[in-house]
CSV table of C-alpha atoms and ligand atoms in Angstrom, one decimal:
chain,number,residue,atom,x,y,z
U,1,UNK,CA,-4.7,7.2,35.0
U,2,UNK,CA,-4.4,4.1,32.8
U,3,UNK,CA,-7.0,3.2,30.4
U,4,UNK,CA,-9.7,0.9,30.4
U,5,UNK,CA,-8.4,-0.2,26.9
U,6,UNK,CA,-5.2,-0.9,27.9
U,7,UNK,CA,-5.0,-4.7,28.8
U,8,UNK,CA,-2.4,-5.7,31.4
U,9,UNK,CA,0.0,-4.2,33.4
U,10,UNK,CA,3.8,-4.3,32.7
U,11,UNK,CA,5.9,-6.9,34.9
U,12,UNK,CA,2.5,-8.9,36.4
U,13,UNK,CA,3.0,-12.1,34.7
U,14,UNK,CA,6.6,-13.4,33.9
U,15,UNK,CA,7.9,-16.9,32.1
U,16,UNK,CA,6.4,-19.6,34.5
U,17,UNK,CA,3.5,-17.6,35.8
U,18,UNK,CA,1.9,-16.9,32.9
U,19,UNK,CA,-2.2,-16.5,33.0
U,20,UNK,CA,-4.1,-19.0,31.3
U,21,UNK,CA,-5.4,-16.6,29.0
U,22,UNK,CA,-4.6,-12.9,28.5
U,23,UNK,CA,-8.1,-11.0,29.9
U,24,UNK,CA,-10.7,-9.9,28.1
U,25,UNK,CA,-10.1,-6.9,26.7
U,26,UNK,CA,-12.7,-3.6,27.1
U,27,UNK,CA,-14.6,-2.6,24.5
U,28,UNK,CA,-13.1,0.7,23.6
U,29,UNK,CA,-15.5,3.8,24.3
U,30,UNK,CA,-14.7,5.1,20.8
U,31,UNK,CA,-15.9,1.9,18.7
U,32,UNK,CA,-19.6,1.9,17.8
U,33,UNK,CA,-19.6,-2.2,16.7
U,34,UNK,CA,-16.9,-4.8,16.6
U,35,UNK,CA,-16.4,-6.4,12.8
U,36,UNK,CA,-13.9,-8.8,13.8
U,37,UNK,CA,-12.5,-9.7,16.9
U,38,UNK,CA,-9.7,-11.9,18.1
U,39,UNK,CA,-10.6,-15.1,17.8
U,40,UNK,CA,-12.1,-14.4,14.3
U,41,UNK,CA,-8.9,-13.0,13.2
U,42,UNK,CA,-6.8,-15.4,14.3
U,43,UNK,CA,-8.5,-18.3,12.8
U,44,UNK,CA,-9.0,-16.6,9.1
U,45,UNK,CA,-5.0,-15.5,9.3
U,46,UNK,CA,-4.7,-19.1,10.3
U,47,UNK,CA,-6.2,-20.2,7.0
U,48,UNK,CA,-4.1,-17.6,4.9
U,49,UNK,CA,-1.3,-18.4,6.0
U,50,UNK,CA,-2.1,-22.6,5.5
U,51,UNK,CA,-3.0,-21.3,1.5
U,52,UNK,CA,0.3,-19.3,1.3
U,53,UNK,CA,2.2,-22.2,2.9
U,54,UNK,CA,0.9,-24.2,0.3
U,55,UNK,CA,0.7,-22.5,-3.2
U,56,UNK,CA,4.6,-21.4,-2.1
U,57,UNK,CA,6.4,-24.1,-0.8
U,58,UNK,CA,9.9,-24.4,-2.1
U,59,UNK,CA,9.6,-20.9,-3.3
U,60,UNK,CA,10.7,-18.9,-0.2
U,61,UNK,CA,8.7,-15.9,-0.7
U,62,UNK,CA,9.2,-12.4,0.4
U,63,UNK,CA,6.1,-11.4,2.1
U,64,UNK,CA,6.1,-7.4,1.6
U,65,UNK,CA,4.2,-5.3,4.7
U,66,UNK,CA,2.9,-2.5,3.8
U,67,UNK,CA,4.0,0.0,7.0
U,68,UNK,CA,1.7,0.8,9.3
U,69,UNK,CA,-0.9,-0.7,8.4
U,70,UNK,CA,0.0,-4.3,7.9
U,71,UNK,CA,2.4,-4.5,10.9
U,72,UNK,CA,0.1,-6.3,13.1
U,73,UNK,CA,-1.6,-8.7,10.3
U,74,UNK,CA,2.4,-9.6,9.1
U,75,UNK,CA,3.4,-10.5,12.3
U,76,UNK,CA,0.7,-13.3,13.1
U,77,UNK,CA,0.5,-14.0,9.4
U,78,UNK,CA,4.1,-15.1,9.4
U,79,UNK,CA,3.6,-16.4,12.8
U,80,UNK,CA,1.1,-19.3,11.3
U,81,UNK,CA,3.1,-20.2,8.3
U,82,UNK,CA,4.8,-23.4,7.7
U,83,UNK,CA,7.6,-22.8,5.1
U,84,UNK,CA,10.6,-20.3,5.3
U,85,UNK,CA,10.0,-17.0,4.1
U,86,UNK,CA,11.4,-13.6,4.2
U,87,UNK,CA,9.8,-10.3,5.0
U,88,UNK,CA,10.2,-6.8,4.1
U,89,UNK,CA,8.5,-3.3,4.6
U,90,UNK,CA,7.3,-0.4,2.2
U,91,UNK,CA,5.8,2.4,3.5
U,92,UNK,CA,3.2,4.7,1.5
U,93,UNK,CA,1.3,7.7,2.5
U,94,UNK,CA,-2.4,8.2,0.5
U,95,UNK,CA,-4.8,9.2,3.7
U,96,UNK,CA,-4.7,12.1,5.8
U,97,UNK,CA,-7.5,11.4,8.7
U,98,UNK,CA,-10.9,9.6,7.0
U,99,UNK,CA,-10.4,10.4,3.5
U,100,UNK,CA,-7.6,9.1,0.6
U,101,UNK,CA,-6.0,12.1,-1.0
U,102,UNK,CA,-5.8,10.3,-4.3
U,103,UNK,CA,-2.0,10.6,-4.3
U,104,UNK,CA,0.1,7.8,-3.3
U,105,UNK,CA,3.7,8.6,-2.7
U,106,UNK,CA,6.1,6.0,-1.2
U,107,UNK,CA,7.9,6.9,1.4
U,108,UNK,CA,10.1,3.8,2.0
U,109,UNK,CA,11.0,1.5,-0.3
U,110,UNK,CA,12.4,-1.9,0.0
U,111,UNK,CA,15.8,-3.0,1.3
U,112,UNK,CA,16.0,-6.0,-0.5
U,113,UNK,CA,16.0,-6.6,-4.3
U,114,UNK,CA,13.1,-8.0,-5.1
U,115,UNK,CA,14.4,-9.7,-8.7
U,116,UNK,CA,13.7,-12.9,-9.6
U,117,UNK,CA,11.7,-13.6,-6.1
U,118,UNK,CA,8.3,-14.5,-5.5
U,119,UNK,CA,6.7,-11.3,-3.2
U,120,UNK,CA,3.7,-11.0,-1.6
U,121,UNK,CA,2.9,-7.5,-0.8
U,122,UNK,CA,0.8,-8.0,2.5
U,123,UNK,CA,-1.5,-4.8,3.4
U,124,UNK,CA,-4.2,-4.3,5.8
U,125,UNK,CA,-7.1,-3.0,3.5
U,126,UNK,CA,-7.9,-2.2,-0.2
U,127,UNK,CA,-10.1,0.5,-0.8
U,128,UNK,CA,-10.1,2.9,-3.8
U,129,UNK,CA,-7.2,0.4,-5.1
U,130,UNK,CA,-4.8,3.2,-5.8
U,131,UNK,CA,-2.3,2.1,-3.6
U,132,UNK,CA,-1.7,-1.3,-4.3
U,133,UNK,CA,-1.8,-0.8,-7.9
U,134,UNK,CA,0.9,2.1,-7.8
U,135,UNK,CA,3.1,-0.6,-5.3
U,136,UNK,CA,2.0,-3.4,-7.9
U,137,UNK,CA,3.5,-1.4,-10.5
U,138,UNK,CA,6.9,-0.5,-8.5
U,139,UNK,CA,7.4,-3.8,-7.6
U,140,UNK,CA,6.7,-5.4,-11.5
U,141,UNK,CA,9.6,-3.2,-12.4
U,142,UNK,CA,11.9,-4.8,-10.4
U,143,UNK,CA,11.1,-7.9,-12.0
U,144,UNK,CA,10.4,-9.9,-9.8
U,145,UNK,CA,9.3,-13.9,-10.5
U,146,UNK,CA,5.9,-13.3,-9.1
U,147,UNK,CA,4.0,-10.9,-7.5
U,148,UNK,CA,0.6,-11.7,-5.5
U,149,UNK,CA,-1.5,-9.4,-3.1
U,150,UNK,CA,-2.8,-10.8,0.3
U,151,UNK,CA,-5.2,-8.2,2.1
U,152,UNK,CA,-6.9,-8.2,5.3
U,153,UNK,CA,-9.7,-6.7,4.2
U,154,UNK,CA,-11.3,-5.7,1.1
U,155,UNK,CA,-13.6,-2.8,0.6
U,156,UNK,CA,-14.9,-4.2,-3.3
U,157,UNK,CA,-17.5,-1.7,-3.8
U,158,UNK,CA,-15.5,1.6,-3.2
U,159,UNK,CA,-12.8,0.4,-6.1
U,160,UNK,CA,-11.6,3.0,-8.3
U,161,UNK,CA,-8.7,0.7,-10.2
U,162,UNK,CA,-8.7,-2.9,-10.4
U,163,UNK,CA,-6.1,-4.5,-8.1
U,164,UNK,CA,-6.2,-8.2,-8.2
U,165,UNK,CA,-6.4,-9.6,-4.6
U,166,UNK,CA,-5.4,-13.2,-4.9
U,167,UNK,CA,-5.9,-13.5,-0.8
U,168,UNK,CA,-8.6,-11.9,0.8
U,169,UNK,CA,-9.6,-12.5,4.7
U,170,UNK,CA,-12.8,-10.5,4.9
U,171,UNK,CA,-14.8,-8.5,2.3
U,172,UNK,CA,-16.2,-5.2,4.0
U,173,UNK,CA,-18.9,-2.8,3.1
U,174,UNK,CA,-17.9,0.7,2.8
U,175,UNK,CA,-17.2,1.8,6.3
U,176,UNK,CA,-14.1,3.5,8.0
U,177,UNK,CA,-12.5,0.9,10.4
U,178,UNK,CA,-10.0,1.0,12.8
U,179,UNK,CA,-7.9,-1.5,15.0
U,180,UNK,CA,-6.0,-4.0,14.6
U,181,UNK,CA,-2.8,-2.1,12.4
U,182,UNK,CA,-5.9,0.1,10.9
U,183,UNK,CA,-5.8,3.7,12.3
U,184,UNK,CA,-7.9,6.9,12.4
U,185,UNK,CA,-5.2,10.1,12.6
U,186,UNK,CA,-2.4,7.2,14.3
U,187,UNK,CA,-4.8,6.2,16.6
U,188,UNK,CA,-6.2,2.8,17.3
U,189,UNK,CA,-3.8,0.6,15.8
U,190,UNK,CA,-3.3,-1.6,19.0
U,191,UNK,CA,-6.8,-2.5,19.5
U,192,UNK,CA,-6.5,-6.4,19.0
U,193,UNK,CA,-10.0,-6.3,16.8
U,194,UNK,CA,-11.5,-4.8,13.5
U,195,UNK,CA,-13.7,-2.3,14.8
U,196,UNK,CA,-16.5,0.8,13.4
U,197,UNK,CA,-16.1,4.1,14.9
U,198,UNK,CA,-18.9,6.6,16.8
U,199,UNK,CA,-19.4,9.1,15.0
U,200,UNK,CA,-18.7,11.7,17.9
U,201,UNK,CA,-14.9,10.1,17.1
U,202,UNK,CA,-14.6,11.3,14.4
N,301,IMP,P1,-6.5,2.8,-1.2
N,301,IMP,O1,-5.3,3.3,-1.9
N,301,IMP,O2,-7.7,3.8,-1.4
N,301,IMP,O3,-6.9,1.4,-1.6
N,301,IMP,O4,-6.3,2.8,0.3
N,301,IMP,C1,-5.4,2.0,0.9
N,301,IMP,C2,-5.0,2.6,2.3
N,301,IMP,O5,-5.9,3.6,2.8
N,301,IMP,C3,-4.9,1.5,3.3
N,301,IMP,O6,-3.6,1.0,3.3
N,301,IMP,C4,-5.2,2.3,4.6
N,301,IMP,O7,-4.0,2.9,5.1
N,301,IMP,C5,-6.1,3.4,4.2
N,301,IMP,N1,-7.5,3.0,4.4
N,301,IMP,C6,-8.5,2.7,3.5
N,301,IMP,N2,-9.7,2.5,4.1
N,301,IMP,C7,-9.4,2.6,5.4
N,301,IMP,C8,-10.3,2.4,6.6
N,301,IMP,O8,-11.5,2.1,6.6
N,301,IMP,N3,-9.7,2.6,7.8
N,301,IMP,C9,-8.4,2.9,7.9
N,301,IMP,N4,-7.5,3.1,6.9
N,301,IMP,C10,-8.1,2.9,5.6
């Protein structure tokens, strides 16, 4: 049985018979209350990426996902900017299921040398801090001519370290959410909004 979450089916629409608009998607039994959907996404991403576009132009910065988090927020954040860039992947390991384990071990590092270039380590959410500080401080090593932080979302009031988040799309209070990139034990990532869930989910 397919699920109700699931969007479309494989092969319906092809080049020249594509729908006007992609259907609505159903709300996924899991989620107690959408944060952000779509359409709300979209248009914030839209205005990162404009404020990236602009504070680096002729720069031709290396935008630095943070896997797997940041995979779906990196792809339409590059998507919506205006001046050539690069991009590259870390991958870093502090949660196991709802809680951070307080270590932060990376698990992949760059492929490209990061020296004398301007990155911009992209994550999907900064909560405790620990991460992006411990990546902050990898990367500074390396030298590079700048190094900015451009999150998703921002969890302020759970900070254990300071990490300075030069772009922010949404401040969050201090829930666990899902979708979007954001999982819960792998799950959820390809639900297209930000999302709360039940409790019996958990
Ligand atoms: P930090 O090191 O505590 O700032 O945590 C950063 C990482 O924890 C993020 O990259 C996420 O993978 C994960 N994380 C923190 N809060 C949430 C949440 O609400 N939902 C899903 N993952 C989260």
């Amino acid at each position: 049985m397919i699920p109700g979450y699931l969007f479309y089916r494989m092969g319906e629409y092809s080049v020249g018979n594509l729908p006007p608009k992609m259907p609505t998607t159903t709300l996924h039994p899991d989620i107690q209350e959408v944060l952000f959907d779509a359409d709300v996404l979209r248009a914030r991403i839209k205005e990162l990426a404009a404020s990236l576009s602009q504070d680096y132009q002729g720069k031709d910065p290396v935008l630095v996902g943070v896997l797997k988090g940041s995979a779906l927020f990196l792809a339409d954040l590059v998507r919506e900017m205006t001046i050539p860039c690069t991009i590259d992947f870390v991958s870093m390991a502090s949660y196991e299921g709802e809680s951070s384990t307080g270590e932060v071990r990376l698990l992949l590092d760059l492929r490209s040398n990061p020296h004398g270039k301007h990155v911009v380590i992209v994550e999907d959410i900064v909560d405790t801090g620990l991460s992006l500080s411990s990546l902050m401080e990898n990367i500074k090593a390396k030298r590079p001519a700048s190094v900015e932080i451009c999150v998703l979302l921002d969890k302020k009031e759970t900070r254990k370290i300071p990490v300075s988040t030069k772009y922010v799309g949404f401040e969050i209070p201090n829930k666990f959410v899902i979708g979007y990139g954001l999982d819960y034990n792998e799950k959820y990532r390809q639900l297209p909004y930000v999302g709360i869930l039940k409790d019996s989910a958990i």
